[in-house]
């Protein structure tokens, strides 16, 4: 059996024809894909990066090691004006290109210069790099009073619901978004075994399908069942879950099941995110109509972060609860009242005054003790 020839990218060669240049460019992109796979990035994320690089290369019509910032200017303008692509789409493509050229510069700049005579530069610079695109208006959540009104009315109406089981399930899901800041996918993928009442003072939820950064797949975390989450899950598992089917004692069964059954096993299927969204939307339309069509599961996640911060929970704790990689992401979830700065200033001054007063009283006591001696 003959062995295929394996050649390193750094092996001596000459690029005499356009076909040889194209093959070499393909090898560079393949090496980039291998590096991302080595970092544990998902196949879909790798494929998206490759597509962005090849789209840019086709637009420029020259090898990637020859492109300039002006080429990137034209490409990003083309995406916005001619293709009418969304801000987030253009932003993501620019970031993918910037990462690819960082890879070329770090690993192959010297080899490319020796081989082609070109010095690779970063075409996505501080002038054309898109700022983080906004998703329309900020997801400012309802007030505490509005959320209390919604969930109080929803809870009282459960016994009279036309279909009690899915209504109770949707209420539990929304309560997890409101109180623990779970993402909807994290909620859907919970199994019964993910509730760990034996951990910590309140019990903990094992989030196995958290959102990983840069396409690195699910990121797990354990979160404490704060803000009455432990009582809600105890109610669910004690009074409701067994009514869905006999799999209530199966640790691998979904915590939030569907009424539909698997035709092979007869066990409950997992509730879908559309069903949970619909449940929240129906409750909002009925009991909080001013927010009809505006309050989403992610909006309740913002409410959770904001309400915890308003109650004095520090940002690092909120970051860990929400599963954010960066504290700057968490700060974007915090929405405070107009008088927040004034209130914080008054509170800080009260603390300073208390410390100074305590110090003065201590000093007076010491002076009195000295005089008595």
Short mmCIF file of C-alpha atoms in Angstrom, two decimals:
data_model
loop_
_atom_site.label_atom_id
_atom_site.label_comp_id
_atom_site.label_asym_id
_atom_site.label_seq_id
_atom_site.Cartn_x
_atom_site.Cartn_y
_atom_site.Cartn_z
CA UNK A 1 0.00 0.00 0.00
CA UNK A 2 1.45 3.34 -1.05
CA UNK A 3 1.78 6.13 1.49
CA UNK A 4 0.40 9.55 0.70
CA UNK A 5 2.86 12.41 0.67
CA UNK A 6 2.47 14.62 3.74
CA UNK A 7 4.03 18.05 3.47
CA UNK A 8 4.31 20.65 6.18
CA UNK A 9 3.16 24.15 5.41
CA UNK A 10 6.68 25.26 6.28
CA UNK A 11 8.27 22.90 3.75
CA UNK A 12 10.18 24.62 0.89
CA UNK A 13 7.99 25.25 -2.13
CA UNK A 14 7.23 27.72 -4.88
CA UNK A 15 3.86 29.11 -5.89
CA UNK A 16 4.23 29.31 -9.65
CA UNK A 17 0.60 29.19 -10.77
CA UNK A 18 -2.74 30.53 -9.54
CA UNK A 19 -3.78 26.93 -8.80
CA UNK A 20 -0.77 26.45 -6.49
CA UNK A 21 -1.62 29.70 -4.71
CA UNK A 22 -5.22 28.57 -4.30
CA UNK A 23 -4.13 25.20 -2.91
CA UNK A 24 -1.79 26.89 -0.44
CA UNK A 25 -4.54 29.26 0.67
CA UNK A 26 -6.80 26.26 1.23
CA UNK A 27 -4.09 24.65 3.37
CA UNK A 28 -3.83 27.78 5.51
CA UNK A 29 -7.57 27.76 6.14
CA UNK A 30 -7.45 24.03 6.93
CA UNK A 31 -4.67 24.62 9.47
CA UNK A 32 -6.79 27.33 11.05
CA UNK A 33 -9.72 24.90 11.27
CA UNK A 34 -7.49 22.27 12.88
CA UNK A 35 -6.30 24.79 15.45
CA UNK A 36 -9.88 25.67 16.38
CA UNK A 37 -10.81 21.99 16.60
CA UNK A 38 -7.81 21.48 18.87
CA UNK A 39 -9.18 24.22 21.12
CA UNK A 40 -12.44 22.27 21.44
CA UNK A 41 -14.54 24.57 19.26
CA UNK A 42 -17.64 22.94 17.78
CA UNK A 43 -17.82 21.85 14.15
CA UNK A 44 -20.55 24.38 13.35
CA UNK A 45 -18.46 27.24 14.74
CA UNK A 46 -15.45 26.09 12.70
CA UNK A 47 -17.59 25.85 9.57
CA UNK A 48 -18.91 29.40 10.11
CA UNK A 49 -15.34 30.74 10.36
CA UNK A 50 -14.28 28.95 7.17
CA UNK A 51 -17.28 30.31 5.30
CA UNK A 52 -16.51 33.87 6.35
CA UNK A 53 -12.88 33.58 5.24
CA UNK A 54 -13.76 32.10 1.84
CA UNK A 55 -16.48 34.71 1.27
CA UNK A 56 -13.94 37.46 1.90
CA UNK A 57 -11.35 35.79 -0.34
CA UNK A 58 -13.83 35.47 -3.21
CA UNK A 59 -14.82 39.11 -2.84
CA UNK A 60 -11.20 40.33 -2.94
CA UNK A 61 -10.16 37.96 -5.72
CA UNK A 62 -6.57 37.73 -4.46
CA UNK A 63 -4.71 35.46 -2.02
CA UNK A 64 -5.48 36.21 1.62
CA UNK A 65 -1.85 37.14 2.38
CA UNK A 66 -2.11 40.11 0.00
CA UNK A 67 -5.24 41.80 1.39
CA UNK A 68 -5.22 45.19 3.06
CA UNK A 69 -7.44 47.20 5.40
CA UNK A 70 -8.89 48.93 2.35
CA UNK A 71 -10.08 45.54 1.05
CA UNK A 72 -11.82 44.94 4.37
CA UNK A 73 -13.41 48.40 4.19
CA UNK A 74 -14.92 47.58 0.80
CA UNK A 75 -16.06 44.11 1.92
CA UNK A 76 -17.82 45.32 5.08
CA UNK A 77 -19.46 48.14 3.13
CA UNK A 78 -20.60 45.63 0.50
CA UNK A 79 -22.19 43.44 3.18
CA UNK A 80 -24.07 46.38 4.67
CA UNK A 81 -25.17 48.25 1.55
CA UNK A 82 -25.34 45.76 -1.30
CA UNK A 83 -26.25 42.64 0.68
CA UNK A 84 -28.29 44.55 3.31
CA UNK A 85 -27.06 42.20 6.01
CA UNK A 86 -27.91 42.82 9.65
CA UNK A 87 -25.49 44.65 11.92
CA UNK A 88 -24.85 41.55 13.99
CA UNK A 89 -24.13 39.48 10.85
CA UNK A 90 -21.55 41.99 9.59
CA UNK A 91 -20.06 42.29 13.05
CA UNK A 92 -19.66 38.52 13.42
CA UNK A 93 -18.04 38.15 10.01
CA UNK A 94 -15.59 40.97 10.79
CA UNK A 95 -14.64 39.35 14.08
CA UNK A 96 -14.14 35.97 12.38
CA UNK A 97 -11.85 37.56 9.77
CA UNK A 98 -9.88 39.36 12.48
CA UNK A 99 -9.32 36.08 14.31
CA UNK A 100 -8.20 34.30 11.13
CA UNK A 101 -5.64 37.00 10.31
CA UNK A 102 -4.40 36.98 13.90
CA UNK A 103 -3.76 33.27 13.33
CA UNK A 104 -1.85 33.92 10.08
CA UNK A 105 0.26 36.67 11.63
CA UNK A 106 1.09 34.63 14.73
CA UNK A 107 1.94 31.34 13.05
CA UNK A 108 2.86 31.97 9.43
CA UNK A 109 3.86 35.58 8.86
CA UNK A 110 7.56 34.76 8.47
CA UNK A 111 6.96 31.77 6.22
CA UNK A 112 4.52 33.69 4.05
CA UNK A 113 6.98 36.54 3.63
CA UNK A 114 9.77 34.15 2.64
CA UNK A 115 7.50 32.32 0.21
CA UNK A 116 5.51 35.16 -1.35
CA UNK A 117 7.34 38.38 -0.49
CA UNK A 118 4.21 39.76 1.21
CA UNK A 119 4.00 40.79 4.87
CA UNK A 120 0.64 39.73 6.24
CA UNK A 121 -1.19 42.53 8.07
CA UNK A 122 -4.44 42.66 10.03
CA UNK A 123 -7.12 44.10 7.70
CA UNK A 124 -9.69 44.46 10.50
CA UNK A 125 -8.25 47.37 12.45
CA UNK A 126 -9.50 49.86 15.04
CA UNK A 127 -11.07 52.01 12.33
CA UNK A 128 -13.22 49.46 10.46
CA UNK A 129 -13.80 46.91 13.24
CA UNK A 130 -17.54 47.04 14.00
CA UNK A 131 -18.51 47.90 17.54
CA UNK A 132 -20.77 45.47 19.34
CA UNK A 133 -24.10 45.69 17.58
CA UNK A 134 -27.19 46.31 19.66
CA UNK A 135 -30.22 44.08 19.44
CA UNK A 136 -32.72 46.89 19.03
CA UNK A 137 -33.94 48.47 22.23
CA UNK A 138 -32.46 47.26 25.54
CA UNK A 139 -34.25 44.37 27.27
CA UNK A 140 -35.36 46.51 30.21
CA UNK A 141 -37.52 44.19 32.32
CA UNK A 142 -40.77 44.98 34.13
CA UNK A 143 -40.67 46.37 37.65
CA UNK A 144 -40.72 44.21 40.77
CA UNK A 145 -44.38 45.08 41.37
CA UNK A 146 -45.34 44.07 37.83
CA UNK A 147 -43.52 40.74 38.09
CA UNK A 148 -45.10 40.04 41.49
CA UNK A 149 -48.53 40.80 40.02
CA UNK A 150 -47.97 38.48 37.07
CA UNK A 151 -46.73 35.49 39.05
CA UNK A 152 -49.23 35.90 41.90
CA UNK A 153 -52.16 35.87 39.49
CA UNK A 154 -50.65 32.99 37.52
CA UNK A 155 -50.11 30.90 40.65
CA UNK A 156 -53.65 31.47 41.97
CA UNK A 157 -55.14 30.50 38.59
CA UNK A 158 -53.28 27.18 38.29
CA UNK A 159 -55.91 24.99 40.03
CA UNK A 160 -58.55 26.25 37.60
CA UNK A 161 -56.41 25.86 34.45
CA UNK A 162 -58.05 23.94 31.60
CA UNK A 163 -54.91 21.79 31.32
CA UNK A 164 -53.35 21.86 34.78
CA UNK A 165 -50.17 19.87 34.09
CA UNK A 166 -48.70 21.95 31.23
CA UNK A 167 -49.84 25.14 33.01
CA UNK A 168 -47.96 24.13 36.17
CA UNK A 169 -44.91 23.16 34.09
CA UNK A 170 -44.86 26.50 32.27
CA UNK A 171 -45.21 28.33 35.60
CA UNK A 172 -42.22 26.43 37.02
CA UNK A 173 -40.10 27.18 33.93
CA UNK A 174 -40.89 30.90 34.06
CA UNK A 175 -40.16 30.90 37.80
CA UNK A 176 -36.70 29.47 37.08
CA UNK A 177 -36.07 32.28 34.57
CA UNK A 178 -37.33 34.88 37.04
CA UNK A 179 -35.60 33.61 40.20
CA UNK A 180 -32.44 31.84 38.98
CA UNK A 181 -31.84 33.49 35.61
CA UNK A 182 -31.75 30.27 33.60
CA UNK A 183 -31.62 30.38 29.81
CA UNK A 184 -34.51 28.68 28.06
CA UNK A 185 -32.28 25.96 26.55
CA UNK A 186 -30.75 25.27 29.97
CA UNK A 187 -34.26 24.88 31.35
CA UNK A 188 -35.49 22.57 28.60
CA UNK A 189 -32.50 20.23 29.03
CA UNK A 190 -32.86 19.73 32.80
CA UNK A 191 -33.33 16.12 33.91
CA UNK A 192 -34.70 14.96 37.26
CA UNK A 193 -31.20 14.01 38.41
CA UNK A 194 -30.04 17.60 37.89
CA UNK A 195 -31.84 18.62 41.08
CA UNK A 196 -29.38 18.02 43.93
CA UNK A 197 -31.06 18.78 47.27
CA UNK A 198 -28.06 17.26 49.04
CA UNK A 199 -25.69 20.05 47.96
CA UNK A 200 -25.39 23.25 49.94
CA UNK A 201 -27.90 24.72 52.35
CA UNK A 202 -30.64 25.19 49.74
CA UNK A 203 -29.83 22.46 47.23
CA UNK A 204 -28.37 23.07 43.78
CA UNK A 205 -29.30 22.69 40.12
CA UNK A 206 -26.78 21.10 37.81
CA UNK A 207 -26.87 23.10 34.58
CA UNK A 208 -25.34 20.73 32.03
CA UNK A 209 -26.15 22.67 28.87
CA UNK A 210 -24.93 26.18 29.62
CA UNK A 211 -23.89 28.40 26.75
CA UNK A 212 -20.20 27.95 25.93
CA UNK A 213 -18.11 30.82 24.63
CA UNK A 214 -16.84 30.89 21.04
CA UNK A 215 -18.61 27.69 20.09
CA UNK A 216 -16.80 25.51 22.61
CA UNK A 217 -19.90 23.48 23.36
CA UNK A 218 -21.99 23.32 26.55
CA UNK A 219 -20.52 24.82 29.72
CA UNK A 220 -21.71 23.25 32.96
CA UNK A 221 -22.25 24.97 36.29
CA UNK A 222 -23.90 24.29 39.65
CA UNK A 223 -26.22 27.02 40.89
CA UNK A 224 -27.78 27.29 44.36
CA UNK A 225 -31.56 27.13 44.60
CA UNK A 226 -31.89 30.67 45.93
CA UNK A 227 -34.99 32.87 46.08
CA UNK A 228 -37.41 29.99 46.85
CA UNK A 229 -36.27 27.88 43.88
CA UNK A 230 -35.80 24.94 46.27
CA UNK A 231 -39.43 25.23 47.45
CA UNK A 232 -40.69 25.42 43.84
CA UNK A 233 -38.81 22.30 42.75
CA UNK A 234 -39.92 20.42 45.88
CA UNK A 235 -43.55 21.32 45.08
CA UNK A 236 -43.05 20.23 41.47
CA UNK A 237 -41.47 16.87 42.26
CA UNK A 238 -43.82 16.12 45.15
CA UNK A 239 -47.20 17.23 43.82
CA UNK A 240 -47.04 17.48 40.04
CA UNK A 241 -44.29 15.63 38.15
CA UNK A 242 -45.62 12.11 38.87
CA UNK A 243 -48.91 13.00 37.18
CA UNK A 244 -47.17 13.19 33.80
CA UNK A 245 -46.18 9.51 33.81
CA UNK A 246 -44.45 6.62 35.51
CA UNK A 247 -40.97 7.92 34.70
CA UNK A 248 -41.11 10.43 37.59
CA UNK A 249 -38.57 8.32 39.54
CA UNK A 250 -36.21 7.90 36.57
CA UNK A 251 -33.22 10.20 37.15
CA UNK A 252 -32.67 10.51 33.38
CA UNK A 253 -36.25 11.60 32.66
CA UNK A 254 -36.86 15.26 31.76
CA UNK A 255 -37.62 17.53 34.68
CA UNK A 256 -40.02 19.48 32.45
CA UNK A 257 -41.87 16.91 30.35
CA UNK A 258 -44.27 17.19 27.48
CA UNK A 259 -47.71 15.59 27.48
CA UNK A 260 -46.61 13.66 24.42
CA UNK A 261 -45.07 10.20 24.82
CA UNK A 262 -42.24 8.33 23.14
CA UNK A 263 -43.97 5.69 21.04
CA UNK A 264 -41.25 3.11 21.78
CA UNK A 265 -40.81 3.52 25.54
CA UNK A 266 -44.08 5.17 26.51
CA UNK A 267 -42.14 7.72 28.56
CA UNK A 268 -42.70 11.47 28.45
CA UNK A 269 -40.90 13.45 25.81
CA UNK A 270 -39.05 16.61 26.75
CA UNK A 271 -41.06 19.85 26.58
CA UNK A 272 -39.86 22.10 23.78
CA UNK A 273 -38.83 25.71 24.10
CA UNK A 274 -41.77 26.80 21.93
CA UNK A 275 -44.22 25.32 24.44
CA UNK A 276 -42.56 27.13 27.34
CA UNK A 277 -42.46 30.42 25.43
CA UNK A 278 -46.13 30.04 24.58
CA UNK A 279 -46.98 29.40 28.23
CA UNK A 280 -45.25 32.60 29.33
CA UNK A 281 -46.80 34.60 26.49
CA UNK A 282 -50.30 33.45 27.42
CA UNK A 283 -49.79 34.37 31.08
CA UNK A 284 -48.43 37.80 30.18
CA UNK A 285 -51.31 38.47 27.79
CA UNK A 286 -53.82 37.58 30.52
CA UNK A 287 -52.32 39.08 33.67
CA UNK A 288 -49.79 41.68 32.51
CA UNK A 289 -51.26 42.98 29.23
CA UNK A 290 -49.10 46.10 29.17
CA UNK A 291 -46.15 43.75 28.45
CA UNK A 292 -47.96 41.57 25.91
CA UNK A 293 -45.53 40.64 23.12
CA UNK A 294 -42.60 42.30 24.93
CA UNK A 295 -41.73 40.05 27.89
CA UNK A 296 -39.66 37.04 26.83
CA UNK A 297 -37.82 34.31 28.78
CA UNK A 298 -34.63 36.29 28.26
CA UNK A 299 -36.37 39.37 29.63
CA UNK A 300 -37.03 37.45 32.85
CA UNK A 301 -33.33 36.56 32.93
CA UNK A 302 -32.60 40.30 32.84
CA UNK A 303 -35.17 40.82 35.60
CA UNK A 304 -33.43 38.19 37.74
CA UNK A 305 -30.06 39.94 37.44
CA UNK A 306 -31.54 43.37 38.11
CA UNK A 307 -33.62 42.30 41.10
CA UNK A 308 -30.71 40.46 42.73
CA UNK A 309 -28.46 43.47 42.26
CA UNK A 310 -31.11 45.76 43.73
CA UNK A 311 -31.21 43.50 46.80
CA UNK A 312 -27.48 43.84 47.33
CA UNK A 313 -26.09 40.72 45.62
CA UNK A 314 -22.64 41.54 44.23
CA UNK A 315 -21.91 41.41 40.51
CA UNK A 316 -19.50 38.45 40.73
CA UNK A 317 -22.17 36.30 42.38
CA UNK A 318 -24.70 37.29 39.69
CA UNK A 319 -22.13 36.50 37.00
CA UNK A 320 -21.64 32.99 38.41
CA UNK A 321 -25.39 32.44 38.69
CA UNK A 322 -26.06 33.47 35.08
CA UNK A 323 -23.06 31.58 33.71
CA UNK A 324 -21.37 34.54 32.02
CA UNK A 325 -17.72 34.27 31.06
CA UNK A 326 -17.16 38.02 31.39
CA UNK A 327 -18.29 40.42 34.08
CA UNK A 328 -18.87 43.05 31.40
CA UNK A 329 -21.65 40.83 30.00
CA UNK A 330 -23.32 40.69 33.40
CA UNK A 331 -23.31 44.46 33.76
CA UNK A 332 -25.38 44.67 30.58
CA UNK A 333 -28.11 42.69 32.35
CA UNK A 334 -28.34 45.11 35.28
CA UNK A 335 -31.10 47.70 34.91
CA UNK A 336 -31.48 50.11 37.83
CA UNK A 337 -33.98 52.79 38.77
CA UNK A 338 -33.40 56.44 37.94
CA UNK A 339 -32.62 57.22 41.58
CA UNK A 340 -30.05 54.43 41.89
CA UNK A 341 -27.03 56.76 41.92
CA UNK A 342 -28.58 59.03 44.54
CA UNK A 343 -29.54 56.05 46.68
CA UNK A 344 -26.06 54.51 46.40
CA UNK A 345 -24.49 57.87 47.32
CA UNK A 346 -26.71 58.24 50.40
CA UNK A 347 -26.02 54.68 51.51
CA UNK A 348 -22.26 55.14 51.12
CA UNK A 349 -22.36 58.39 53.11
CA UNK A 350 -24.36 56.68 55.86
CA UNK A 351 -21.71 53.97 56.12
CA UNK A 352 -18.91 56.54 56.30
CA UNK A 353 -20.79 58.53 58.95
CA UNK A 354 -21.37 55.38 60.97
CA UNK A 355 -17.68 54.46 60.84
CA UNK A 356 -16.58 57.96 61.83
CA UNK A 357 -19.13 58.06 64.63
CA UNK A 358 -17.97 54.73 65.95
CA UNK A 359 -14.38 55.95 65.86
CA UNK A 360 -15.24 59.17 67.73
CA UNK A 361 -17.16 57.27 70.39
CA UNK A 362 -14.19 54.92 70.83
CA UNK A 363 -11.83 57.88 71.12
CA UNK A 364 -14.07 59.54 73.73
CA UNK A 365 -14.19 56.32 75.72
CA UNK A 366 -10.39 56.05 75.71
CA UNK A 367 -10.05 59.67 76.85
CA UNK A 368 -12.47 59.03 79.71
CA UNK A 369 -10.54 55.95 80.73
CA UNK A 370 -7.27 57.89 80.77
CA UNK A 371 -8.80 60.68 82.93
CA UNK A 372 -10.13 58.16 85.41
CA UNK A 373 -6.66 56.73 85.87
#
